[in-house]
PDB file of C-alpha atoms in Angstrom:
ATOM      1  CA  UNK A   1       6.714 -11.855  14.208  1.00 65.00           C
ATOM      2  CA  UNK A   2       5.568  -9.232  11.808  1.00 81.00           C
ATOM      3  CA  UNK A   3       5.590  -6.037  12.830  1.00 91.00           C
ATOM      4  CA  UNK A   4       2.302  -5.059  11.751  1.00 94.00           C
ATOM      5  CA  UNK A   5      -0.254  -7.654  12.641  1.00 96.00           C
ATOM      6  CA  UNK A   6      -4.130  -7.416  11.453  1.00 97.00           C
ATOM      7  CA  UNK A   7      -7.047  -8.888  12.990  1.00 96.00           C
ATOM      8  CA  UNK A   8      -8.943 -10.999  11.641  1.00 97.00           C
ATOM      9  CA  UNK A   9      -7.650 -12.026   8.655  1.00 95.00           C
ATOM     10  CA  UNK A  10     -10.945 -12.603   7.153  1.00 96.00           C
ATOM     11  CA  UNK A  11     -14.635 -11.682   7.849  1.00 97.00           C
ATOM     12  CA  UNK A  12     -17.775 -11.747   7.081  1.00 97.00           C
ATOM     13  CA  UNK A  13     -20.818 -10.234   7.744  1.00 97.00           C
ATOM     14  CA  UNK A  14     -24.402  -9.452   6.661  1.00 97.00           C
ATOM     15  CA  UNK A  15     -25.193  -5.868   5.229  1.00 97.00           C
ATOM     16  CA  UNK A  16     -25.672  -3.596   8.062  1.00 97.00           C
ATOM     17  CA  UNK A  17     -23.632  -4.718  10.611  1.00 97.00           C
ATOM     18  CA  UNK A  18     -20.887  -2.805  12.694  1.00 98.00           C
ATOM     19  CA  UNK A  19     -17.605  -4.299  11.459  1.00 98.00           C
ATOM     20  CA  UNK A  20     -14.713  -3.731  13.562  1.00 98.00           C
ATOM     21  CA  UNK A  21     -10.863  -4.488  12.258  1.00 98.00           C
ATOM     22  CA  UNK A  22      -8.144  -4.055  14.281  1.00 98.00           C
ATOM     23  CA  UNK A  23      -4.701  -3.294  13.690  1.00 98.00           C
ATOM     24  CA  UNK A  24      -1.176  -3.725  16.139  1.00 97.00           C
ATOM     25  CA  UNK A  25       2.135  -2.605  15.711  1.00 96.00           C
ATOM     26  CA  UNK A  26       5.300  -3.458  17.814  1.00 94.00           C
ATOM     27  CA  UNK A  27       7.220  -0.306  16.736  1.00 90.00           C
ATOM     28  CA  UNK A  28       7.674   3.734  17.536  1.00 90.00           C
ATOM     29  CA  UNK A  29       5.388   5.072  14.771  1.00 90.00           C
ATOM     30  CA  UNK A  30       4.889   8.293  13.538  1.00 88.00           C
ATOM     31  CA  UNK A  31       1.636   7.715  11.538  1.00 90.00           C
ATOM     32  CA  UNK A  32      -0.872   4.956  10.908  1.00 94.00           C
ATOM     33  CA  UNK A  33      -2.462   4.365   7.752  1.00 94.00           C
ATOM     34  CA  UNK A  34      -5.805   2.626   6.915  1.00 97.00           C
ATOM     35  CA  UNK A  35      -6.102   1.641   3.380  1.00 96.00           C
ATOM     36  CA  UNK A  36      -8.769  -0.080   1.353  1.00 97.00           C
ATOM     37  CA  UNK A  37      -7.689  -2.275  -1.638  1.00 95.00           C
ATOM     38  CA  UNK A  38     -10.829  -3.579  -3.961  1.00 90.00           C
ATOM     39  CA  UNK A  39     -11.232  -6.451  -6.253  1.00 82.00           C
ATOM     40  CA  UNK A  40     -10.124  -4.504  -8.724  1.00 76.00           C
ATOM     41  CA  UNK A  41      -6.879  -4.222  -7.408  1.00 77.00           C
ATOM     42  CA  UNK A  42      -6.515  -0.070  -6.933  1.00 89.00           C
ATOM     43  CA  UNK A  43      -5.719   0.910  -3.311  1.00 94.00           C
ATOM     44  CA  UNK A  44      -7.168   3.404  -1.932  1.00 93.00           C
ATOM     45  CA  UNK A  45      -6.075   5.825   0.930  1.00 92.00           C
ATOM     46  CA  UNK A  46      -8.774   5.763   3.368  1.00 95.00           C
ATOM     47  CA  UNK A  47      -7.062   7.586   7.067  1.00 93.00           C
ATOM     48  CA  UNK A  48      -3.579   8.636   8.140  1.00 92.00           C
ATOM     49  CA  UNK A  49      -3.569   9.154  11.874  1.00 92.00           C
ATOM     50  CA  UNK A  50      -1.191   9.768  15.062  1.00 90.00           C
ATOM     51  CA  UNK A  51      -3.851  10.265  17.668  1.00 91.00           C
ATOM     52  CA  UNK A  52      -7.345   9.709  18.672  1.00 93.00           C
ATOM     53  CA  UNK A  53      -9.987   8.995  16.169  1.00 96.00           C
ATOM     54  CA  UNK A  54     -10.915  10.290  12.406  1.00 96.00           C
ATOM     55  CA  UNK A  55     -14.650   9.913  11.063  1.00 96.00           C
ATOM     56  CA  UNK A  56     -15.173   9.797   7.479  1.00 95.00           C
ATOM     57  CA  UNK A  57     -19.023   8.712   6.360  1.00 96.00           C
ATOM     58  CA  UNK A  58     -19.548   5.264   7.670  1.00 97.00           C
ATOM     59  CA  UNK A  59     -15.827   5.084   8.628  1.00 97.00           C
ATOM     60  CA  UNK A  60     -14.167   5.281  11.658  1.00 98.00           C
ATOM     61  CA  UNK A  61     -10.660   4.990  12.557  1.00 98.00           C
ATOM     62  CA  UNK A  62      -9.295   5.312  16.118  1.00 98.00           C
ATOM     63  CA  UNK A  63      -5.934   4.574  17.454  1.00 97.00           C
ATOM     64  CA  UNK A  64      -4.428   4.455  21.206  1.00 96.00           C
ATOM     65  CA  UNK A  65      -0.891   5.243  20.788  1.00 93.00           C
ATOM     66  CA  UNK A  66       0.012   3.471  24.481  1.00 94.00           C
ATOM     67  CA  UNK A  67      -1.151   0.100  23.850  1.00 95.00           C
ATOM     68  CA  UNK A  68       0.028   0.611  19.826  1.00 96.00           C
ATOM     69  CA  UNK A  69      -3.631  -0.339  18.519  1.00 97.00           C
ATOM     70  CA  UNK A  70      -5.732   0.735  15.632  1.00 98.00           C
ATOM     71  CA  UNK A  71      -8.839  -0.352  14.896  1.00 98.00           C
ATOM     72  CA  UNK A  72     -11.385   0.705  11.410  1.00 98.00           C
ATOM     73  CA  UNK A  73     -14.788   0.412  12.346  1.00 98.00           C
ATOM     74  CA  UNK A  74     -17.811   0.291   9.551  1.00 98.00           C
ATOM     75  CA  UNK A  75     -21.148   1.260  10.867  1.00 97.00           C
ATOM     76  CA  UNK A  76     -24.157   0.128   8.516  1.00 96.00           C
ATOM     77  CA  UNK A  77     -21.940  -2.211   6.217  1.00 97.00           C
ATOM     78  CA  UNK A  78     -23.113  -2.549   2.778  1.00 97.00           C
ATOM     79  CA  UNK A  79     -22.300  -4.979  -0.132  1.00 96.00           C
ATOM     80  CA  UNK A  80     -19.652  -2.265  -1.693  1.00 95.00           C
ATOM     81  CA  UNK A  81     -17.600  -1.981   1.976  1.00 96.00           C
ATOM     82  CA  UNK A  82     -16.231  -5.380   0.177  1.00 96.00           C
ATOM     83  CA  UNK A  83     -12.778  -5.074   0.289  1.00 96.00           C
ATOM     84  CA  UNK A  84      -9.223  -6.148   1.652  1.00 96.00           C
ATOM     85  CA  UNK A  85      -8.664  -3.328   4.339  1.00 97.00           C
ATOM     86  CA  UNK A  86      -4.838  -2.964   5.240  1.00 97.00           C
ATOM     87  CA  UNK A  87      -3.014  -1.207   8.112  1.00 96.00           C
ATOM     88  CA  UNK A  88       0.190   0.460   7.570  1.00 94.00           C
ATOM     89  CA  UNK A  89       2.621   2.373   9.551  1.00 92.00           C
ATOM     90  CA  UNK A  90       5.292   5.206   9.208  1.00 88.00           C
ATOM     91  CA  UNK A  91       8.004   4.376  11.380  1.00 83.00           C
ATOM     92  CA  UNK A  92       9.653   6.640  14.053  1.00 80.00           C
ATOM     93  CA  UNK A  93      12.652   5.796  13.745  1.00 77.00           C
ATOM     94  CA  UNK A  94      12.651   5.634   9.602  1.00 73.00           C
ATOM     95  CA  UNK A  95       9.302   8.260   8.466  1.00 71.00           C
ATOM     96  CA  UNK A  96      11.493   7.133   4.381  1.00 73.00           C
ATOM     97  CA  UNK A  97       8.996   3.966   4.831  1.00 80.00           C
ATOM     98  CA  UNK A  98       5.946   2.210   5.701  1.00 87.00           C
ATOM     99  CA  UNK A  99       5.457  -1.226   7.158  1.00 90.00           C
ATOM    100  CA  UNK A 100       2.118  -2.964   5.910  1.00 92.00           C
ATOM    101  CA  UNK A 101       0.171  -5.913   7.795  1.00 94.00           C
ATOM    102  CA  UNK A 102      -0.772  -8.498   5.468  1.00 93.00           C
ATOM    103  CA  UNK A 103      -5.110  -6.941   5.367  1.00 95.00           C
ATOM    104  CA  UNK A 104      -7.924  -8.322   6.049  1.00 97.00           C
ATOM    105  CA  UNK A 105     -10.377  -9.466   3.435  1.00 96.00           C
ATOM    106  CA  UNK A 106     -14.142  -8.397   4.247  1.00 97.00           C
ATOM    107  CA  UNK A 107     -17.049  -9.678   2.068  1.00 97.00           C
ATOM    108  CA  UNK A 108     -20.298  -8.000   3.455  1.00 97.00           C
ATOM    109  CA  UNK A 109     -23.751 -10.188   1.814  1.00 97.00           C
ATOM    110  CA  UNK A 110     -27.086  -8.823   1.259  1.00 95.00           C
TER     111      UNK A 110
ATOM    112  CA  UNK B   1      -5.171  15.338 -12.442  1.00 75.00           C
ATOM    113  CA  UNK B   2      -4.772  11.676 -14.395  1.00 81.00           C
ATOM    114  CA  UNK B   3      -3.207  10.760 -10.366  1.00 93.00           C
ATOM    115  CA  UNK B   4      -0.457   7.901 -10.206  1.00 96.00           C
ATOM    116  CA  UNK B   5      -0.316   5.935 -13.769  1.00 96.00           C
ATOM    117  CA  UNK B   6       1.046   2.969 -14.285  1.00 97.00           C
ATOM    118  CA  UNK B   7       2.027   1.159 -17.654  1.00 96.00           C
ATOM    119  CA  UNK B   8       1.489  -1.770 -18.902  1.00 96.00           C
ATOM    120  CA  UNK B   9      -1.226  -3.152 -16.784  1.00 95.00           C
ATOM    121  CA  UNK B  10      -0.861  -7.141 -17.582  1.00 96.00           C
ATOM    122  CA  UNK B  11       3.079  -8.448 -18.996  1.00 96.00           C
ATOM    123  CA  UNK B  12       3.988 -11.689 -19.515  1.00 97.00           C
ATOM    124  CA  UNK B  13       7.624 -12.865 -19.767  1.00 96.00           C
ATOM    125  CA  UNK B  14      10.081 -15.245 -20.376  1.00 97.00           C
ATOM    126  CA  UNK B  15      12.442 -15.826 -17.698  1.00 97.00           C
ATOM    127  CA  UNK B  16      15.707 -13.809 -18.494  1.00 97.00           C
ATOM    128  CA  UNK B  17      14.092 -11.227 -20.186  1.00 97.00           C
ATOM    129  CA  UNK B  18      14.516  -7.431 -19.182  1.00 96.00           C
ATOM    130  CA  UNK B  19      11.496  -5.152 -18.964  1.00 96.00           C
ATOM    131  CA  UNK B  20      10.594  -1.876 -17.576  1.00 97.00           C
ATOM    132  CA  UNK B  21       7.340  -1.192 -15.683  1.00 98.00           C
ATOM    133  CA  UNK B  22       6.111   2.659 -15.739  1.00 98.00           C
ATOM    134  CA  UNK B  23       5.100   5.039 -13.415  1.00 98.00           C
ATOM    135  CA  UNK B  24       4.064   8.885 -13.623  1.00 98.00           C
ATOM    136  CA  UNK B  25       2.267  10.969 -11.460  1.00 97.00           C
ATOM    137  CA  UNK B  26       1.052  14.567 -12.054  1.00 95.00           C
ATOM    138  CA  UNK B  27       0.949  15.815  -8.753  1.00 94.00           C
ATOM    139  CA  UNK B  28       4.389  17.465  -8.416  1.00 93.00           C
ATOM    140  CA  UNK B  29       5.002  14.925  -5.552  1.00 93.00           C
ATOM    141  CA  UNK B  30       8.520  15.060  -4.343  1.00 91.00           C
ATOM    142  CA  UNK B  31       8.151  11.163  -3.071  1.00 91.00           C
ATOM    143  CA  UNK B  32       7.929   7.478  -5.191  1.00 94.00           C
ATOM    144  CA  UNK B  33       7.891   4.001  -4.404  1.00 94.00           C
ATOM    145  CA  UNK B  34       7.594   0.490  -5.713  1.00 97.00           C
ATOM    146  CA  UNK B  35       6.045  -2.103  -4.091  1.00 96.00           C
ATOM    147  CA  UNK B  36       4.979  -5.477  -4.825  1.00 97.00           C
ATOM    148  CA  UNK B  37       2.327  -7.306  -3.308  1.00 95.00           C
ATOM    149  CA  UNK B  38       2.344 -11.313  -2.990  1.00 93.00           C
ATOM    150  CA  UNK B  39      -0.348 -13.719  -2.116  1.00 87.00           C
ATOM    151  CA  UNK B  40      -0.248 -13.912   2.333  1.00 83.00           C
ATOM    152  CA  UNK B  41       1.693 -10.905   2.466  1.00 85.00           C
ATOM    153  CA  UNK B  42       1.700  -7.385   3.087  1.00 84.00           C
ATOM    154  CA  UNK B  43       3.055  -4.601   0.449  1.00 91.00           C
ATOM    155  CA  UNK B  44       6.909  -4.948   0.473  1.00 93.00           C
ATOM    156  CA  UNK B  45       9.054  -2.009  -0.131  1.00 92.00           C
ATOM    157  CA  UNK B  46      11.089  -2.538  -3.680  1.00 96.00           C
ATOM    158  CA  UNK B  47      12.922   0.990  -3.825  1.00 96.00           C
ATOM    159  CA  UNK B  48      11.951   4.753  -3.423  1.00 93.00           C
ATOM    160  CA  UNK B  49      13.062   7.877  -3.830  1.00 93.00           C
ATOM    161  CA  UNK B  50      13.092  11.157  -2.168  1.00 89.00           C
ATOM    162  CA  UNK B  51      13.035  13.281  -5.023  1.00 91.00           C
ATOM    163  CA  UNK B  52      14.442  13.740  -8.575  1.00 93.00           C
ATOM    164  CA  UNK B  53      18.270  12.407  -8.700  1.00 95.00           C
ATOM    165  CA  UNK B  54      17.978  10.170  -5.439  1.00 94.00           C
ATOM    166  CA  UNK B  55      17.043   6.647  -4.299  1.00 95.00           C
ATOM    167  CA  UNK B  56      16.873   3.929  -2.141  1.00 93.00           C
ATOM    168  CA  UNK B  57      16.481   0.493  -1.516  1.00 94.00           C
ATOM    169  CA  UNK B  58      14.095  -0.860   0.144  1.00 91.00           C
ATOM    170  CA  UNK B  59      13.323  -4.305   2.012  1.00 90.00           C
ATOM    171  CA  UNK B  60      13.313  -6.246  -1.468  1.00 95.00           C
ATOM    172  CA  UNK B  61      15.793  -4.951  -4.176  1.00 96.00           C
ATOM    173  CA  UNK B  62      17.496  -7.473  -5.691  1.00 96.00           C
ATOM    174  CA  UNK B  63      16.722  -8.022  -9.117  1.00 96.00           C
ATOM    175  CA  UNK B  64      15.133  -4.586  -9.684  1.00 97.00           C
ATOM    176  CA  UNK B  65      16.799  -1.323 -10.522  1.00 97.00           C
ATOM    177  CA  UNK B  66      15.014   2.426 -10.564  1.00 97.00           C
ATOM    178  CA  UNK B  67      15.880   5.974 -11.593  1.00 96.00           C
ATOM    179  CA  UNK B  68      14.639   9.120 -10.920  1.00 97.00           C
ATOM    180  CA  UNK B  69      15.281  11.746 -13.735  1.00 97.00           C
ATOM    181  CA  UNK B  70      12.047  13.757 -13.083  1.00 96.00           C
ATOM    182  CA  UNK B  71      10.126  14.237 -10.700  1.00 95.00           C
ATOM    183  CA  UNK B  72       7.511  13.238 -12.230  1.00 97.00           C
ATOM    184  CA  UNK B  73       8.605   9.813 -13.322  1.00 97.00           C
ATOM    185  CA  UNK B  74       9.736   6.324 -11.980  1.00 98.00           C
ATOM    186  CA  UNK B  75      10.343   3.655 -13.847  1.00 98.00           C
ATOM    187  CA  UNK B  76      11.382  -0.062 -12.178  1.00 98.00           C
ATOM    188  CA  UNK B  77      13.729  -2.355 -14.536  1.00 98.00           C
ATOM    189  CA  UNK B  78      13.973  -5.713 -14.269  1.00 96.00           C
ATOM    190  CA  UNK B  79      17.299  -7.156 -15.528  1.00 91.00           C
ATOM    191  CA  UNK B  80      16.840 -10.516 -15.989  1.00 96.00           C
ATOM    192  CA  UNK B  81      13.178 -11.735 -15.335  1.00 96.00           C
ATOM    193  CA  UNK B  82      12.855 -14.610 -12.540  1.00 97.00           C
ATOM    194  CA  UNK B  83       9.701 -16.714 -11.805  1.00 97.00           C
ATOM    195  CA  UNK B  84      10.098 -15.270  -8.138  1.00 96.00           C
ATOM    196  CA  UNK B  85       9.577 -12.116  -9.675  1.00 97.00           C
ATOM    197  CA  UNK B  86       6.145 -12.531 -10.254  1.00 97.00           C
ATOM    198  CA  UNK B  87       3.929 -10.703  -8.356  1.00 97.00           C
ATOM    199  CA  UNK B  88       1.305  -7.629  -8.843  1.00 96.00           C
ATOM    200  CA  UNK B  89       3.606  -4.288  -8.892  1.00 97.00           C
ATOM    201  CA  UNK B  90       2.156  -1.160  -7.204  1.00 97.00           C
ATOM    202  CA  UNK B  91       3.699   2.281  -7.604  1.00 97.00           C
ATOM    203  CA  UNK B  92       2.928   5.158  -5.391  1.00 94.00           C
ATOM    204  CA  UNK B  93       3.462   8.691  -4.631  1.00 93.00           C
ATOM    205  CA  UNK B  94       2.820  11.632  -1.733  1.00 90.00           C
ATOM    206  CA  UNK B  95       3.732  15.354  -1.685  1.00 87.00           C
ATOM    207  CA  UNK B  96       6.112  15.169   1.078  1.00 74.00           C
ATOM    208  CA  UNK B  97       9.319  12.701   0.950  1.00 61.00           C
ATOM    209  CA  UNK B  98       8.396  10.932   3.854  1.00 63.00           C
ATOM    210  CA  UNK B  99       5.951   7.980   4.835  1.00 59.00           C
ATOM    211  CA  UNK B 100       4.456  10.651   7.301  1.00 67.00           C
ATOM    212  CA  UNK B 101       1.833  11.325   4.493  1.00 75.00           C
ATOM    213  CA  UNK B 102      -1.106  10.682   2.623  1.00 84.00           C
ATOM    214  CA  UNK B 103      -0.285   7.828  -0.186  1.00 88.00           C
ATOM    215  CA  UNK B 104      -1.097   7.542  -3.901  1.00 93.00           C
ATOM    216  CA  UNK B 105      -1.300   4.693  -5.522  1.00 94.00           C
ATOM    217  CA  UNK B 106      -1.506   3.725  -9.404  1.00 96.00           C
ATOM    218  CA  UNK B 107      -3.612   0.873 -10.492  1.00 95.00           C
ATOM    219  CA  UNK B 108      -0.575  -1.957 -10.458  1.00 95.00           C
ATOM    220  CA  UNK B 109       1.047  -4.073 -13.109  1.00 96.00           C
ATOM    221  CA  UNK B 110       0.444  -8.137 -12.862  1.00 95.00           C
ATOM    222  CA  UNK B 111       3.569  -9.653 -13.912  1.00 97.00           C
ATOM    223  CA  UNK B 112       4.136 -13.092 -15.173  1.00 97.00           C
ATOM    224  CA  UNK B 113       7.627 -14.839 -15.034  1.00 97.00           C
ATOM    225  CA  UNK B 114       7.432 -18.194 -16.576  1.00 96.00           C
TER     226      UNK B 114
END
């Protein structure tokens, strides 16, 4: 079992819906990462958090530290949110390294 | 700031053959890292390093050797190219030498083993 494990795996949606991807981890972590990885290829950080919730635009990225759960919520998705998002921890017990989950792949359609 | 670069961007190769893939950043960050990233799985951990003079292994090494000189640079070697060993190569970088920070990354290499 991966130690990192991203929900779902792919997704679709029409523009302007709320998109919701979640993220679990099975270890001590010091910090979760969100990133966003386009066509293109670049990756992109989007959050690094350890507690509660971080808003940036039409991004939102909360995480509950007791049931070790992240989820990266889009409001008003648009065509460009297109993307493979990916979830990414720092370890407690090793900060030298992070542990990805495999991403999700959204396409958002006009 | 020109960020995390990474050189060449496409390389095709015979297997056997020895290349090095290039990585700089600008940003005075003390830590670097190699990943690659493979079709149904996450980014795995090739080496990093701490800071100028040291590194690591990480969760895939074999094959692969790095070096840290300057901070600002750090090149991955491949000794003797394997079909196995293709993949898309991502380097990154952040200011502190531990994961417990925000990451750079440069634009990948696509390697080709044949």
């Amino acid at each position: 079992k991966n130690e990192v494990e991203q929900s779902p795996q792919n997704l679709t949606a029409q523009e302007g819906e709320f998109i919701t991807i979640n993220c679990s981890y099975s270890v001590g972590i010091s910090a979760l990462h969100w990133l966003q990885q386009h066509p293109g290829g670049g990756i992109v950080s989007l959050f690094m958090l350890s507690s509660g919730k971080k808003k940036h635009g039409r991004l939102i990225a909360t995480i509950n530290i007791q049931e070790k759960h992240s989820s990266l919520h889009i409001t008003a998705s648009h065509p460009r949110d297109s993307a493979v998002y990916i979830c990414a921890v720092s370890a407690a017990h090793n900060t030298d390294k992070l542990i990805f989950g495999t991403g999700t792949r959204l396409q958002v359609f006009p | 700031n020109a960020g995390v670069t990474q050189t060449p961007k496409f390389q095709v190769l015979k297997t056997g053959q020895s290349m090095t893939l290039q990585c700089a950043q600008d940003m005075n960050h003390e830590y670097m890292s190699w990943y690659r990233q493979d079709p149904g799985m996450g980014l795995r951990l090739i080496h990093y390093s701490v800071g100028a003079g040291i590194t690591d292994q990480g969760e895939v090494p074999n094959g692969y050797n790095v070096s840290r000189s300057t901070t600002e640079d750090f090149p991955l070697r491949l000794l003797s190219a394997a079909p196995s060993q293709t993949s898309v190569y991502f380097c990154a970088s952040s200011y502190n030498p531990t994961s417990y920070n925000e990451q750079f990354f440069g634009p990948g290499t696509r390697l080709t083993v044949l």
